[in-house]
Amino acid sequence: MGDPVELEVFKNLYHSIAEEMGAALHRTSFSPNIKERRDYSCAVFDSEGQVIAMGDHMPVHLGSMPMSVAAAIDQCELEPGDVVMLNDPFRGGTHLPDITMVMPVYVTSAKSGGRGHPPYTTPDFYVASRAHHADVGGTYPGSMGPCREIYQEGFRIPPVKIMRGGKLVADVLALLLHNVRTPEEREGDLGAQIAACQTGAQRLREICDSYGIARARQAAADLLVYSEEMMRAFLRTIPPGHYQAEDFLDDDGVEDLPVRIEVTIHIGASSKKKSSVETRLAASPASRRKKQSDQVTIDFTGSDPQVQGAINAVEAITYSACFYVFRCLLREDVPATSGLMRPIRVIAPSGTVVNANPPAAVAGGNVETSQRIVDVLLKALAQAIPNRIPAAASGTMNNLTIGGIDPRSGEPFAYYETIAGGMGARPTKDGVSGVHTHMTNSLNTPAEVLEYAYPIRLRQYSLRSKSGGAGLHSGGDGIVREIEVLTDAQVTLLADRRSRGPYGLAGGADGAPGRTLIVRRDGSAEEIPGKLSVRLRSGERVRIESPGGGGWGKSNAI
């Protein structure tokens, strides 16, 4: 590695680009889900598609985004001014509402043979933006329903060019907009994503103008090595051994049976097994250098086969959850690059709930199964480093979608939101109440925006008292959010932790499980399952009570 001062300068320069991309996307987007909840992520990649900087955005997006970039590079010959769009979960995406834009960045124009064919050149960098769109078609408004195959979930986009040579590809855009319920909102949000990529490209060119392309590219390579070495140094502090854990999703929304996720973390052990994600990411020339042995193997063998319902996770999601957990164990100033995963091998058997094959439904895999993967990883690591690991957080994103015809405009509307819960207690302090945790990093939709944008009234929004698990340190409380529809509407829920609450650690009590109620116009209420779509009449309400976090340690109370 080069000069440490210069490395720190470039680390912050690249990170600031990802953050500015996010700010541009936030400012220019149309939908409340992106503008208010900030359900988006942006990142910067080197010439081989390895991530060198991420914005402080959505963990479930960021860890998996390199697979989308790899898919775009493999599928398309990218020239200046091109932008590739994709959302296919089996081609590096997560679930269909998450649409990714990938843009090559050309600082120099020299011809290079390389991967492309003349007259194409090789990009010096790539930038990418990913955002959750409130509707991408499919059976249910909001595209987040309890489906049984991906074809029901919405419009599936392989890597295709949405911009070619700086010009919008109108027929591709038209094909997408004719398959969604809210085309104007979608067009605005897609444009905001393209603008974010253009912002990132411009800033990279400015950096290269100031420092020179050679220094900028060398700094990117050094950041990857630095991240790898920092991860290796941390892993050496974990006691060697095999740490096993299991946890369960309540059900898949079709069969009333728990779904097992099992993991064994081998510390200080190497494995000859290799996942398809690793095979793809290792194909770049930069990754073909002489590798040090793996220090950690994360093996999900023993997890249940893929299921009929929509909670199947694709391999990119599982990889992303592993990236997130181990990134959280490092110091905050360590750059979040692809180098972090070089000492870590992830094994997710094909055809299981953590690596589903087409045509599996996957909408909930991104939002619910990703959370449970984090829970089971932390549960295993708590055996190795108990004083570093918190109890389980709420463990669900409580995905709520509401759609119908807005009587004010006569046009379709689609509202999507995730609802916060309690953070798990930590070894040294209580958990935080009413906060988005782990694989989500979004905000709520403010009541004023919600009621202005949709035919919806927010009837209650409060903390759910005493829902956090008791212990030496208490888990955070969940949320009560009650929404009244002002027109007939389809209400869809994808949620979990309804059958069993988030686990406590070191003798702490479990957090309270969540529950969902439908409140009729006459005041009667009925509890509904966590994965369901139901038709509500105007004046009826849905009430979500999210889980509290688990407690940590035995309480001193007598």
JSON list of C-alpha atoms in Angstrom, two decimals, residues 59 231 234 265 298 318-330 341 344 370-371 373-379 381 388-389 438-439:
[
{"chain": "A", "resi": 59, "resn": "PRO", "atom": "CA", "xyz": [-27.16, -2.69, 4.05]},
{"chain": "A", "resi": 231, "resn": "MET", "atom": "CA", "xyz": [-10.65, -7.65, 8.38]},
{"chain": "A", "resi": 234, "resn": "PHE", "atom": "CA", "xyz": [-9.96, -8.52, 13.38]},
{"chain": "A", "resi": 265, "resn": "ILE", "atom": "CA", "xyz": [-19.20, -20.40, 11.24]},
{"chain": "A", "resi": 298, "resn": "ILE", "atom": "CA", "xyz": [-19.83, -19.34, 6.76]},
{"chain": "A", "resi": 318, "resn": "THR", "atom": "CA", "xyz": [-27.25, -14.14, 1.89]},
{"chain": "A", "resi": 319, "resn": "TYR", "atom": "CA", "xyz": [-23.87, -12.83, 0.82]},
{"chain": "A", "resi": 320, "resn": "SER", "atom": "CA", "xyz": [-25.04, -9.29, 1.64]},
{"chain": "A", "resi": 321, "resn": "ALA", "atom": "CA", "xyz": [-26.13, -10.28, 5.15]},
{"chain": "A", "resi": 322, "resn": "CYS", "atom": "CA", "xyz": [-22.74, -11.86, 5.82]},
{"chain": "A", "resi": 323, "resn": "PHE", "atom": "CA", "xyz": [-20.98, -8.74, 4.54]},
{"chain": "A", "resi": 324, "resn": "TYR", "atom": "CA", "xyz": [-23.13, -6.60, 6.84]},
{"chain": "A", "resi": 325, "resn": "VAL", "atom": "CA", "xyz": [-22.54, -8.62, 10.01]},
{"chain": "A", "resi": 326, "resn": "PHE", "atom": "CA", "xyz": [-18.77, -8.77, 9.69]},
{"chain": "A", "resi": 327, "resn": "ARG", "atom": "CA", "xyz": [-18.56, -5.13, 8.60]},
{"chain": "A", "resi": 328, "resn": "CYS", "atom": "CA", "xyz": [-20.40, -4.16, 11.80]},
{"chain": "A", "resi": 329, "resn": "LEU", "atom": "CA", "xyz": [-17.73, -5.83, 13.92]},
{"chain": "A", "resi": 330, "resn": "LEU", "atom": "CA", "xyz": [-14.99, -3.58, 12.55]},
{"chain": "A", "resi": 341, "resn": "MET", "atom": "CA", "xyz": [-14.96, -10.35, 2.11]},
{"chain": "A", "resi": 344, "resn": "ILE", "atom": "CA", "xyz": [-14.50, -14.89, 4.23]},
{"chain": "A", "resi": 370, "resn": "SER", "atom": "CA", "xyz": [-32.24, -11.28, 5.25]},
{"chain": "A", "resi": 371, "resn": "GLN", "atom": "CA", "xyz": [-33.11, -10.19, 8.78]},
{"chain": "A", "resi": 373, "resn": "ILE", "atom": "CA", "xyz": [-29.93, -14.56, 8.38]},
{"chain": "A", "resi": 374, "resn": "VAL", "atom": "CA", "xyz": [-28.44, -11.70, 10.39]},
{"chain": "A", "resi": 375, "resn": "ASP", "atom": "CA", "xyz": [-30.09, -13.04, 13.56]},
{"chain": "A", "resi": 376, "resn": "VAL", "atom": "CA", "xyz": [-28.66, -16.51, 13.10]},
{"chain": "A", "resi": 377, "resn": "LEU", "atom": "CA", "xyz": [-25.17, -15.18, 12.27]},
{"chain": "A", "resi": 378, "resn": "LEU", "atom": "CA", "xyz": [-25.14, -13.04, 15.41]},
{"chain": "A", "resi": 379, "resn": "LYS", "atom": "CA", "xyz": [-26.46, -15.95, 17.49]},
{"chain": "A", "resi": 381, "resn": "LEU", "atom": "CA", "xyz": [-20.99, -15.31, 16.89]},
{"chain": "A", "resi": 388, "resn": "ARG", "atom": "CA", "xyz": [-19.54, -7.90, 21.34]},
{"chain": "A", "resi": 389, "resn": "ILE", "atom": "CA", "xyz": [-22.92, -9.26, 20.20]},
{"chain": "A", "resi": 438, "resn": "HIS", "atom": "CA", "xyz": [-29.81, -4.38, 10.60]},
{"chain": "A", "resi": 439, "resn": "MET", "atom": "CA", "xyz": [-30.57, -4.90, 6.90]}
]
